XYZ file of C-alpha atoms in Angstrom:
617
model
C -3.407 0.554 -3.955
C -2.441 4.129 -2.918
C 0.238 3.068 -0.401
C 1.786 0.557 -3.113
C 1.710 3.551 -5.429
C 3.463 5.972 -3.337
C 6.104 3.178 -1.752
C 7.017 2.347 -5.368
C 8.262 6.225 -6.010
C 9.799 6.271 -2.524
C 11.752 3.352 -2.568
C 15.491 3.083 -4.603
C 16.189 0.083 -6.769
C 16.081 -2.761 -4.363
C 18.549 -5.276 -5.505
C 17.331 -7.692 -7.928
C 15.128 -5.400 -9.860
C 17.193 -3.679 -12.417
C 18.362 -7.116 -13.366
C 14.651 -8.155 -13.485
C 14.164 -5.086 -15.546
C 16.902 -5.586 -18.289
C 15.982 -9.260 -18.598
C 12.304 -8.126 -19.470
C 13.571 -5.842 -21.970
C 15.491 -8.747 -23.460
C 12.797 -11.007 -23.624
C 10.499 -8.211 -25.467
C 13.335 -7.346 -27.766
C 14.873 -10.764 -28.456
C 12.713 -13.084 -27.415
C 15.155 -14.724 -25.131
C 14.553 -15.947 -22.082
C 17.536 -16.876 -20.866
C 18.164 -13.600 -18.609
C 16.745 -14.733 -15.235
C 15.795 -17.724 -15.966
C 15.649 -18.791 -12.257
C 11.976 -17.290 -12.331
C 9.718 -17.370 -15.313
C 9.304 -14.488 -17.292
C 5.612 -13.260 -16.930
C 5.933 -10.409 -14.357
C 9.197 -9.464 -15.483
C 6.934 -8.999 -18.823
C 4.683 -6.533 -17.329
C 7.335 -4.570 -15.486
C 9.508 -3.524 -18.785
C 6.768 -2.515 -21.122
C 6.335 0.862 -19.707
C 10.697 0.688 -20.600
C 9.713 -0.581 -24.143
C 7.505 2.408 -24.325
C 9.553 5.109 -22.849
C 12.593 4.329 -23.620
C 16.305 3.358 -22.483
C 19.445 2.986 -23.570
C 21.077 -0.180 -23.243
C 23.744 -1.765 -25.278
C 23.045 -5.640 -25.264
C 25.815 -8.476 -26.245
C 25.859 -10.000 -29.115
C 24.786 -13.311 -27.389
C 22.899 -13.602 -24.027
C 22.112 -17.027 -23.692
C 24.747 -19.276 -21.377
C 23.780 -21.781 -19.716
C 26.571 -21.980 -16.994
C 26.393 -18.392 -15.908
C 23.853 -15.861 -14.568
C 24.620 -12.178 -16.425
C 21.230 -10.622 -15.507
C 23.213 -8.655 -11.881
C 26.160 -7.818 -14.427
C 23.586 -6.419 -17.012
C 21.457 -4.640 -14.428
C 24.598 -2.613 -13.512
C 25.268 -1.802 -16.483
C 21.532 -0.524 -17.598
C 21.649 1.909 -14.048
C 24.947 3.077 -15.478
C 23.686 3.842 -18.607
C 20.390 5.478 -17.950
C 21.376 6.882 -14.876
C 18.571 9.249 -13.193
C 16.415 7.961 -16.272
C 16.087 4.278 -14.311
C 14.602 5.666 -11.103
C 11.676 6.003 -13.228
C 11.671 3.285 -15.798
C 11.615 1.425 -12.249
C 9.065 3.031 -10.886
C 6.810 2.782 -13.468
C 7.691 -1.069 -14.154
C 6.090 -0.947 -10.190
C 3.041 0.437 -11.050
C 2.899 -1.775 -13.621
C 2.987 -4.624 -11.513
C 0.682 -3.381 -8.597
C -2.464 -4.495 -10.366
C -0.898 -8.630 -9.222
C -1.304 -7.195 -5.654
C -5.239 -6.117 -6.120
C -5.724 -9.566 -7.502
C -4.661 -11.337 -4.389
C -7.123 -9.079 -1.987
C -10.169 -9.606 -4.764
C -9.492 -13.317 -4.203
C -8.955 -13.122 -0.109
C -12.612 -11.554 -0.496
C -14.203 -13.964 -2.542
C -12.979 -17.072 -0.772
C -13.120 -15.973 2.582
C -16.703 -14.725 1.764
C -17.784 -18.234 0.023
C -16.305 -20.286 3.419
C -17.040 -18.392 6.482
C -18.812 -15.527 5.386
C -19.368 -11.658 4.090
C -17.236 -10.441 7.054
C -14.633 -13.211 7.000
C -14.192 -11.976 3.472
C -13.592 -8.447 4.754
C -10.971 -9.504 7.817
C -9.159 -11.256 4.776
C -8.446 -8.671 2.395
C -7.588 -6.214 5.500
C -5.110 -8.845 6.464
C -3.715 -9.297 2.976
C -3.661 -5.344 2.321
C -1.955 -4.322 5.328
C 0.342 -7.167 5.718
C 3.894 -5.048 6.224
C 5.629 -7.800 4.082
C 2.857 -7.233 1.042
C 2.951 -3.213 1.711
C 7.135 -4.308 0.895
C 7.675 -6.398 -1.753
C 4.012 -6.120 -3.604
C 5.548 -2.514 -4.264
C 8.285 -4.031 -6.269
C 8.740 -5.247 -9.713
C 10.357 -8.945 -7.826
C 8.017 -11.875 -8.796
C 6.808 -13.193 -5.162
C 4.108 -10.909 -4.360
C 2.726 -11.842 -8.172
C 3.364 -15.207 -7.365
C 1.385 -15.666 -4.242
C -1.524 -13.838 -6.233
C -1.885 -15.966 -8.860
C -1.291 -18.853 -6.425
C -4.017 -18.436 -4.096
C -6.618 -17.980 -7.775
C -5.024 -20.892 -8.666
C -6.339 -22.923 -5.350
C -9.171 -20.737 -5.350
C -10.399 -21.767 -8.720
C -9.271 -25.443 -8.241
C -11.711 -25.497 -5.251
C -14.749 -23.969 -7.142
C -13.956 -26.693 -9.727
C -14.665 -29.550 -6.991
C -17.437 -27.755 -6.130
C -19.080 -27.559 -10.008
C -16.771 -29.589 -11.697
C -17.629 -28.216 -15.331
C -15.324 -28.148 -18.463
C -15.768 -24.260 -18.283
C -14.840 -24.528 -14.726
C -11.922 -26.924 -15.928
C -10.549 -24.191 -18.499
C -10.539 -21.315 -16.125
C -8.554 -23.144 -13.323
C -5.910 -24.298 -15.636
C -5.453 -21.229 -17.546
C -4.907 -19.934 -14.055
C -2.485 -22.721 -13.625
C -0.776 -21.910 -16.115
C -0.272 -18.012 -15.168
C 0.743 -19.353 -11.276
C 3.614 -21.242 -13.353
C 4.926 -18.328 -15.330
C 4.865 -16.029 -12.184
C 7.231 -18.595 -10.102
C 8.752 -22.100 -10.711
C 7.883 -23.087 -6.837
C 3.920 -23.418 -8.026
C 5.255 -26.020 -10.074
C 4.350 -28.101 -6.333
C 0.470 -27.574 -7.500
C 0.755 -29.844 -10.209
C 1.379 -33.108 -7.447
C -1.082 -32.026 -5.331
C -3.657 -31.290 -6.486
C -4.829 -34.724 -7.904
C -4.160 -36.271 -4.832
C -6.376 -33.309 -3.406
C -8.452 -34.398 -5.499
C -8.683 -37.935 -4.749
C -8.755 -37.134 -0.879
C -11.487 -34.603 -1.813
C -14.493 -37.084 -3.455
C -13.393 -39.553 -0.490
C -14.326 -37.425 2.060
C -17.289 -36.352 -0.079
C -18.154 -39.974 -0.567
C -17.959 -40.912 2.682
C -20.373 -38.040 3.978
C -23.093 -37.813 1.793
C -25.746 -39.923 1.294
C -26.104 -42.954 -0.892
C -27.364 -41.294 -4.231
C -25.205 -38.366 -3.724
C -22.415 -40.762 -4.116
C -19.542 -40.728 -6.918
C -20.335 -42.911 -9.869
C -17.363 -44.627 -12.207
C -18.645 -42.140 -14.588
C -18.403 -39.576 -12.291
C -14.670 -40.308 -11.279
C -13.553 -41.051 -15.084
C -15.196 -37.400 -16.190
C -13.220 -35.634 -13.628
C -10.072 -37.948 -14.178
C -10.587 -36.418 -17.610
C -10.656 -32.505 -16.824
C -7.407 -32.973 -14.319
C -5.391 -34.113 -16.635
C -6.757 -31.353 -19.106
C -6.246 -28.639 -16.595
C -2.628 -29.795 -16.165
C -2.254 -30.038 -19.757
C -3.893 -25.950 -20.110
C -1.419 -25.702 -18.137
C 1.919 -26.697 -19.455
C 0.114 -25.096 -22.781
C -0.134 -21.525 -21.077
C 3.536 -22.289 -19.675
C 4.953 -22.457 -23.094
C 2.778 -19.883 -25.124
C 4.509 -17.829 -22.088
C 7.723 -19.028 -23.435
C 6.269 -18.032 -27.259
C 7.037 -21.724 -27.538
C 11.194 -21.186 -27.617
C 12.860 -24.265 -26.638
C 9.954 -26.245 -26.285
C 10.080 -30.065 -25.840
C 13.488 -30.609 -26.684
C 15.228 -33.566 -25.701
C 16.173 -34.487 -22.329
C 19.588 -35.353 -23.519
C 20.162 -31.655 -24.715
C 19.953 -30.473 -20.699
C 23.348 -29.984 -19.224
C 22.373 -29.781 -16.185
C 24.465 -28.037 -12.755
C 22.623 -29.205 -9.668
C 23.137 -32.885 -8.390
C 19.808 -33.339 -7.746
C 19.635 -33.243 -11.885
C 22.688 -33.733 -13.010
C 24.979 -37.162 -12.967
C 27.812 -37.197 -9.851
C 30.234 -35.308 -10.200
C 33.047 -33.785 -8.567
C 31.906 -30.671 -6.714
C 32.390 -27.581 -8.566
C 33.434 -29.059 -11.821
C 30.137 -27.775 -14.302
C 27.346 -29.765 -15.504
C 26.367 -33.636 -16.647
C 23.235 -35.710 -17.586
C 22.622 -38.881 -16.971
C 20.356 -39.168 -19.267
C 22.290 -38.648 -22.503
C 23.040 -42.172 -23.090
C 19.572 -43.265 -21.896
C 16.790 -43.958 -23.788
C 14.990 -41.836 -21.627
C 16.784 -39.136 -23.127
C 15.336 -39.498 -26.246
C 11.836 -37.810 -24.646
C 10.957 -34.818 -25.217
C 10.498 -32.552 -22.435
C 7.328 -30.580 -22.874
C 8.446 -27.830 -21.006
C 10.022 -24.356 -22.163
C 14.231 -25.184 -22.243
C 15.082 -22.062 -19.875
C 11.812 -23.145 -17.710
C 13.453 -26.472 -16.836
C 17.293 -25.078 -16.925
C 16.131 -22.427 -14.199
C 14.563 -24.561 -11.444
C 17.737 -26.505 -12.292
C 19.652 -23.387 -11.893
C 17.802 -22.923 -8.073
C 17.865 -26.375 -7.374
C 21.823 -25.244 -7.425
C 21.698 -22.139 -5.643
C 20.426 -24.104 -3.018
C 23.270 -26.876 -2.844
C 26.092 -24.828 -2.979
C 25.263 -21.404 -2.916
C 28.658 -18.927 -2.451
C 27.201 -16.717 0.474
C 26.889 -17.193 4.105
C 23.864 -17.700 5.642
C 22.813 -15.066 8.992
C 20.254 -15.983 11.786
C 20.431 -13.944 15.277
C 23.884 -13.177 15.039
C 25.863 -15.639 13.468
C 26.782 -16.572 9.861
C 27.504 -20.220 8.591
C 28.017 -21.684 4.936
C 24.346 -23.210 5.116
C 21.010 -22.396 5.921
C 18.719 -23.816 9.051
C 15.649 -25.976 8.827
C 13.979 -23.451 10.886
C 14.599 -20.438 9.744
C 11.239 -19.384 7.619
C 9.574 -20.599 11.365
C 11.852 -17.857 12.840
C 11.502 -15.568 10.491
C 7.872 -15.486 10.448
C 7.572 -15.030 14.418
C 9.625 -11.868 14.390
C 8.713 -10.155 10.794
C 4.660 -11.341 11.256
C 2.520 -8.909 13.411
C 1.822 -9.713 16.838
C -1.890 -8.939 16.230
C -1.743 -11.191 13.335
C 0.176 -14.162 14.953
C -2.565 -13.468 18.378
C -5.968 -14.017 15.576
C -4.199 -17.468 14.174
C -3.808 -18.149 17.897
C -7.437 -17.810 18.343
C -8.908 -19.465 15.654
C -6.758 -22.803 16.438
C -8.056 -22.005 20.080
C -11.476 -21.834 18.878
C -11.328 -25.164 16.283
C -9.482 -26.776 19.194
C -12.451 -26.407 21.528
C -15.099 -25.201 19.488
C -15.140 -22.036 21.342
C -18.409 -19.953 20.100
C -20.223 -22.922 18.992
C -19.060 -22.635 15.149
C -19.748 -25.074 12.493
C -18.274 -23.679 10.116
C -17.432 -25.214 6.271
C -16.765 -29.085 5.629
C -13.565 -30.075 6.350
C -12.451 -31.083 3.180
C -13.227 -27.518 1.950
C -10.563 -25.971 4.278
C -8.548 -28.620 2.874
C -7.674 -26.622 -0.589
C -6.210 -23.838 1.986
C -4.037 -25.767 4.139
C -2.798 -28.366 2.235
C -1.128 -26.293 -0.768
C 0.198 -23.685 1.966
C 1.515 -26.343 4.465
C 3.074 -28.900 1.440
C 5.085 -25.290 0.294
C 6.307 -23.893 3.653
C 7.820 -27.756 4.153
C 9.477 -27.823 0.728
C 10.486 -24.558 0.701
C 12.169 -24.866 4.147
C 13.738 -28.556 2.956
C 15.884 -26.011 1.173
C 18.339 -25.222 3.312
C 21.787 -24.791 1.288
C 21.221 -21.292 2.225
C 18.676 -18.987 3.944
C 18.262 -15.345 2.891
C 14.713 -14.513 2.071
C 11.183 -14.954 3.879
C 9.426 -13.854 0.727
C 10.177 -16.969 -0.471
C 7.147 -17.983 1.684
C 4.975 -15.871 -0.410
C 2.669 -18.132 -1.750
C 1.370 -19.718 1.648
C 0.657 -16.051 3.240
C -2.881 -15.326 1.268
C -3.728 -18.640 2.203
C -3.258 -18.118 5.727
C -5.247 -15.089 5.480
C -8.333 -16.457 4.493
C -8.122 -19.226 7.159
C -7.552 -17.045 9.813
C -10.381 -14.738 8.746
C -12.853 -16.904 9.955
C -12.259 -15.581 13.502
C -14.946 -12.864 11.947
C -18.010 -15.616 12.109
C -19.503 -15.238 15.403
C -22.785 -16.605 16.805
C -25.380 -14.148 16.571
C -26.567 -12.104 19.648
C -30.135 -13.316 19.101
C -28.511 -17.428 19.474
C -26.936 -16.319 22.773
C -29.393 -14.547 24.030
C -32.683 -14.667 23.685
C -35.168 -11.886 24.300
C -36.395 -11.169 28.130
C -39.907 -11.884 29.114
C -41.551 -12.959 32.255
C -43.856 -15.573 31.979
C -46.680 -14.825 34.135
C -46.955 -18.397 35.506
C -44.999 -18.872 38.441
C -44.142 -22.403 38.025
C -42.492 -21.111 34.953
C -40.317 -18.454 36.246
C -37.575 -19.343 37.938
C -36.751 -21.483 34.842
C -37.046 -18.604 32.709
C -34.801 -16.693 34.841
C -31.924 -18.893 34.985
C -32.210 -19.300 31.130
C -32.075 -15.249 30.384
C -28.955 -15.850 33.183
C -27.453 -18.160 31.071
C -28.104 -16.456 27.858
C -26.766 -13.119 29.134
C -23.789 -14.258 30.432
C -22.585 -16.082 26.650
C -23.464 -12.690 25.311
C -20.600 -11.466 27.534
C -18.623 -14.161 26.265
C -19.284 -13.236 22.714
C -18.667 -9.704 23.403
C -15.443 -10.273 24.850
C -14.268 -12.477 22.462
C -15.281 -9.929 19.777
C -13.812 -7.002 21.127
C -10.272 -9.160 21.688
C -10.458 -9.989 17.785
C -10.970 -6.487 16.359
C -8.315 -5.407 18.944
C -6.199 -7.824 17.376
C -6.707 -7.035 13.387
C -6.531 -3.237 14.531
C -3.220 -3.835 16.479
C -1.990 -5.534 12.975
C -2.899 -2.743 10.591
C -1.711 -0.283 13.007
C 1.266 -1.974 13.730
C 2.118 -2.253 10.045
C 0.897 1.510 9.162
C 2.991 2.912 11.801
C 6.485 1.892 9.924
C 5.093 2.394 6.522
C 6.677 3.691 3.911
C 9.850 1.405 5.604
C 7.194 -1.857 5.709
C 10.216 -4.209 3.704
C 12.361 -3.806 7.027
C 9.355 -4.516 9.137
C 9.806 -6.511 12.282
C 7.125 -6.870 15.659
C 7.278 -5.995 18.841
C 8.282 -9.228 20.328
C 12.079 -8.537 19.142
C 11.666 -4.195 19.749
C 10.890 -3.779 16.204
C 12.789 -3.104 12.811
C 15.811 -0.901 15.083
C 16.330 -4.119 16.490
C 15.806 -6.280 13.016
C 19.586 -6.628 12.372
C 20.389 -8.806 15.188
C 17.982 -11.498 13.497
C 17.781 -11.480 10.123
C 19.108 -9.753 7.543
C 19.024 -9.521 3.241
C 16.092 -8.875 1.943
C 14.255 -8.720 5.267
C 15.594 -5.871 5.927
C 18.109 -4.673 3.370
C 17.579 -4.590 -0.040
C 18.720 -1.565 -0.850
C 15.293 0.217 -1.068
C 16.774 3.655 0.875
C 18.695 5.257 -0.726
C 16.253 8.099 -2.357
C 15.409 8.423 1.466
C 19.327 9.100 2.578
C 19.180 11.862 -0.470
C 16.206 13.664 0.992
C 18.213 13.660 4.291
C 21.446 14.749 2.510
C 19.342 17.662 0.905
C 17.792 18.990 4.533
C 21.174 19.250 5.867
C 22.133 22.876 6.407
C 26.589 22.448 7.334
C 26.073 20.440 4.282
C 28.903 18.115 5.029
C 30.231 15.237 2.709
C 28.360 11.675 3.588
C 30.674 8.600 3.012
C 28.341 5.815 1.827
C 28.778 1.883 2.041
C 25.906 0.799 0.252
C 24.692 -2.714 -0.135
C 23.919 -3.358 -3.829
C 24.853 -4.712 -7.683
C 24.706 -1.132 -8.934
C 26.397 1.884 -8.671
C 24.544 4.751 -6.314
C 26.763 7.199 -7.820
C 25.168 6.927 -11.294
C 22.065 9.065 -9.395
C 23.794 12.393 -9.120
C 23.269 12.852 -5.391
C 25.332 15.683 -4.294
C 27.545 15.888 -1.027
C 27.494 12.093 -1.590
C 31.474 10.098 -1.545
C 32.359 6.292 -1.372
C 33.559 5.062 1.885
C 37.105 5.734 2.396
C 38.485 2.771 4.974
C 38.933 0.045 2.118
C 39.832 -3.407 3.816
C 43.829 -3.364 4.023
C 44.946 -5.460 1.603
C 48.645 -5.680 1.169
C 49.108 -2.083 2.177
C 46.164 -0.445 -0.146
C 43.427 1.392 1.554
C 43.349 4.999 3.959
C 45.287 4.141 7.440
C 43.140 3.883 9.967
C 44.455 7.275 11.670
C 42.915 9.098 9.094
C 39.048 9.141 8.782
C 37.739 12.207 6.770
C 35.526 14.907 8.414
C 31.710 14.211 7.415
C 29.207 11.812 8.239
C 29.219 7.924 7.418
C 26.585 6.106 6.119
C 26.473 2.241 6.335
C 24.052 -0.524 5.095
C 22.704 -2.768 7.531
C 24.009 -5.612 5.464
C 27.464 -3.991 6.029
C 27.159 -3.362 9.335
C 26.800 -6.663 10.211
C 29.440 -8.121 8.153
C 27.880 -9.507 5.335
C 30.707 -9.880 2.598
C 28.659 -8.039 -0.383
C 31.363 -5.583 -2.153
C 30.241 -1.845 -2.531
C 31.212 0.417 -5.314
C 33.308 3.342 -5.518
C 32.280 6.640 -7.968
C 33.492 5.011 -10.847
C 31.858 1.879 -9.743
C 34.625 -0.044 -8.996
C 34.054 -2.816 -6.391
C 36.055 -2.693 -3.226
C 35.324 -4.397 0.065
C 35.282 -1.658 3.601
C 37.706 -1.786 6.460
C 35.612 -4.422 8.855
C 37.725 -4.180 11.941
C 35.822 -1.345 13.570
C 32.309 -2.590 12.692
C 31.799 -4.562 15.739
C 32.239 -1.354 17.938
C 30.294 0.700 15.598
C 27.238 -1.578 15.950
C 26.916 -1.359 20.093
C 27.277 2.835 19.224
C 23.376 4.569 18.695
C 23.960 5.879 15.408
C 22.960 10.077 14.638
C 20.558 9.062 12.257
C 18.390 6.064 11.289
C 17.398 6.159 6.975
C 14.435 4.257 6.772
C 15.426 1.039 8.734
C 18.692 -0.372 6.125
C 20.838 2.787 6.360
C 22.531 4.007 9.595
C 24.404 7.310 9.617
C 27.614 8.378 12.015
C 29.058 11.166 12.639
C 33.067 10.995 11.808
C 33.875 11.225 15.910
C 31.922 7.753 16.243
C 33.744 6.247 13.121
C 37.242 7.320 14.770
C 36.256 5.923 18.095
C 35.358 2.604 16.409
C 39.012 2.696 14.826
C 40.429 3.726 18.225
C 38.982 1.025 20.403
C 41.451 -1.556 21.970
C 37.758 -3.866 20.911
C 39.663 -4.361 17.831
């Protein structure tokens, strides 16, 4: 809880959140929810009440709902530029606000890694969950995927105390839970296919195992049949009381939809259709919230033809990769981590340590919700940007690969030495305590490799907090070395920038620092002194500095610009302008002066003219 509370004051606003923000203060204000509508509104919610009680200033349009555009980035800019200094704070606070989704998620790694393997499998999971460099990140922020994967792992968790005491109280509580999981993130929409068939696949198993008068009854199967569907139905009721019930089961025909998967064919980037307008399906209501159903079709269009490149190792294209969230986890995921999931499969694999552990079907509710996202969520490949989209399947992980903490006793391995006074008896004896002894060496082994492990993890992650959102392992020479694998929001979001003022302000020649920064808003709304835009503009017919003259000071670059990603950056009166690229190339193979956080490097103005210089051009 401290470090979230202390990241969320060091880090800047990261790129999506003042649009989250001013799209929270809408929906309070308005009660529109069309701001953002590619995520449901409940944590955006949380983070602008402490705005609503504070105060801003913010000049809204007349009308915010369209349909065909997304004005949340454009609005964000506009509320830094208007509140200036006064949104570092309404930010930060919006954080705290949110940090309480983040305590949620470890209170359930606990209680289901306690209830499956054990007290201390319970402990291993919240550690995990806690110190997890991608949680100590983005579970700082007022973005809706560290909420998401909290409410998503109560959601399973409840779901599976339901099968085990399948009560209507039981029934209520898991989908009210539901429901929250839905207004946190549209991709927990998968839970509401799965889970009946988990179900089903559930009281088979259970069936199957158990003896004959344990066995489900037809009333048994109807009852249950019964509380699903009211679960899913708490549900979708939660989802649009979320909504305050605003555009709620309107027509199908009403959807214009932009996405082919939704819409009818159409040529490609010619607007919207439905093809079911002139159906009589499209007489049914849909008995979901209208900007609920318009933003996964929204996403579902991001994902076909989404306008930026995607990066991996080096190299851009126009789409994403099938494996990228499988890369991207084996360089951002601690090696200590990655080395205790190793284990356990090693130890399920061959039983190693003798342990029984819980039914199968139990571990089922874990790996079936976390496997069926990471496959749709990687089916999405239009573009790749963002591991947090993975969110949801990492507290789930967690608690599976806490079991590693249930080992057999000392007292099974071993049992106590005695001599048995008959000599007949004693050589038997002997080789047993042999035996025993030499397990308990096994054991000890094995233990001491495991809590190596989880220590290596925590202390892994700890050693680049506050920077955890650029974390990256060892395997690739961590986050210095990030760049050349991924980039965005795994490494820049824009979260330095209060970090490259406190090194501005310890400077003592106090020389000007020419900033490229990689974000929707303007950095020069925050009054940080010595600080100028970058001066090389890319040359377009004949605008921009020549390349002979490069200003005395230092230069300080985002990551994302660095390495070529085509975001624009802002001058002081935040006009958007895209920098000189030719010398980047050179200026990546240079060691930069300084390193700001992990997402801003600095150069002096010798290096820059060097770059320009080079025949590498």
């Amino acid at each position: 809880m401290v470090l979230l509370l202390l990241n969320a004051v060091w880090m800047s606003p990261t790129l999506d959140e003042p649009a989250h923000l001013v799209a929270g203060i809408s929906h309070w204000r308005f009660s529109d929810f069309s701001l953002y509508r590619v995520n449901p509104p409940l944590v955006r919610l949380v983070a602008a009440a402490p705005a609503m009680l504070l105060g801003y200033s913010m000049d809204f349009p007349e009308t915010l709902n369209d349909q065909f555009s997304r004005r949340e980035f454009q609005m964000g800019e506009k509320f830094v530029t208007e509140n200036g200094r006064w949104t570092l704070w309404l930010v930060t606070f919006g954080r705290w606000a949110c940090t309480p989704f983040s305590l949620l998620a470890a209170w359930t790694c606990y209680l289901w890694g306690r209830d499956l393997y054990g007290p201390r499998a319970g402990v291993v999971a919240i550690l995990l969950w806690c110190f997890s460099p991608m949680i100590l990140g983005h579970a700082a922020l007022m973005t809706p995927d560290a909420p998401a994967a909290a409410f998503g792992v109560l959601a399973c968790y409840t779901f599976w105390r339901w099968l085990k005491n399948p009560t209507w109280q039981s029934t209520i509580t898991a989908g009210m839970i539901l429901g929250l999981a839905e207004l946190c993130k549209t991709t927990l929409i998968l839970f509401y296919p799965l889970w009946p068939i988990l179900w089903l696949a559930y009281r088979l198993a259970e069936r199957r195992s158990a003896p004959q008068p344990q066995s489900m009854t037809l009333l048994r199967w109807r009852n249950e049949a019964c509380m699903i569907i009211a679960r899913m139905l708490i549900g979708l009721y939660i989802v649009n009381a979320g909504y305050l019930g605003v555009g709620s089961f309107v027509p199908l025909k009403e959807y214009d939809f932009r996405s082919s998967m939704f819409g009818s064919s159409q040529e490609k980037g010619i607007g919207h259709g439905n093809p079911f307008r002139d159906h009589w399906l499209g007489e049914l209501p849909v008995p979901l919230p209208f900007d609920y159903v318009l933003g996964i079709d929204h996403q579902q269009r991001d994902f076909e033809e989404f306008w930026g490149p995607s990066y991996l190792r080096g190299h851009f294209q126009p789409k994403g990769w099938w494996y990228y969230y499988c890369y991207a986890l084996l360089v951002k995921t601690p090696i200590g981590t990655m080395a205790l999931g190793l284990l356990v499969l090693i130890r399920r694999f061959r039983s190693f340590g003798g342990h029984g552990g819980p039914a199968i079907r139990d571990e089922w509710i874990l790996l079936f919700p976390m496997v069926f996202v990471f496959v749709v969520v990687s089916s999405k490949w239009g573009f790749s940007h963002h591991l947090r989209y993975l969110f949801p399947c990492f507290p789930l992980a967690f608690i599976w690969i806490s079991q590693i903490a249930c080992t057999i006793s000392r007292r099974e391995l071993a049992p106590s030495l005695h001599l048995d006074v008959n000599a007949n008896n004693l050589q038997r004896n002997v080789r047993r305590e042999c035996k025993g002894i030499t397990a308990f060496a096994r054991l000890r082994v094995g233990l001491e490799f495991w809590v190596l492990c989880l220590m290596w993890s925590m202390g892994s992650s700890l050693w680049h907090f506050p920077h955890s959102l650029a974390y990256f392992n060892e395997f690739v020479g961590g986050p210095r070395n990030g760049a050349k694998h991924l980039l965005n929001s795994n490494i820049d979001w824009g979260q330095d920038l209060l970090h490259l003022e406190h090194w501005i302000s310890r400077q003592a020649n106090r020389r000007k620092v020419f900033l490229a920064f990689d974000n929707y808003y303007n950095p020069f709304v925050f009054g940080i002194d010595k600080m100028e835009p970058w001066p090389m503009k890319e040359n377009v017919n004949g605008s921009g500095i020549p390349r002979t003259i490069i200003p005395d000071g230092y230069y300080a670059i985002s990551i994302n610009q660095l390495y070529e990603f085509p975001w624009s950056v802002r001058d002081r009166f935040g006009k958007e302008f895209r920098i000189d690229k030719k010398p980047l190339k050179v200026l990546r193979d240079i060691e930069p002066i300084q390193r700001v956080g992990f997402s801003i490097l600095i150069f002096d103005a010798n290096q820059v003219a060097k770059a320009y210089s080079s025949e590498k051009h």
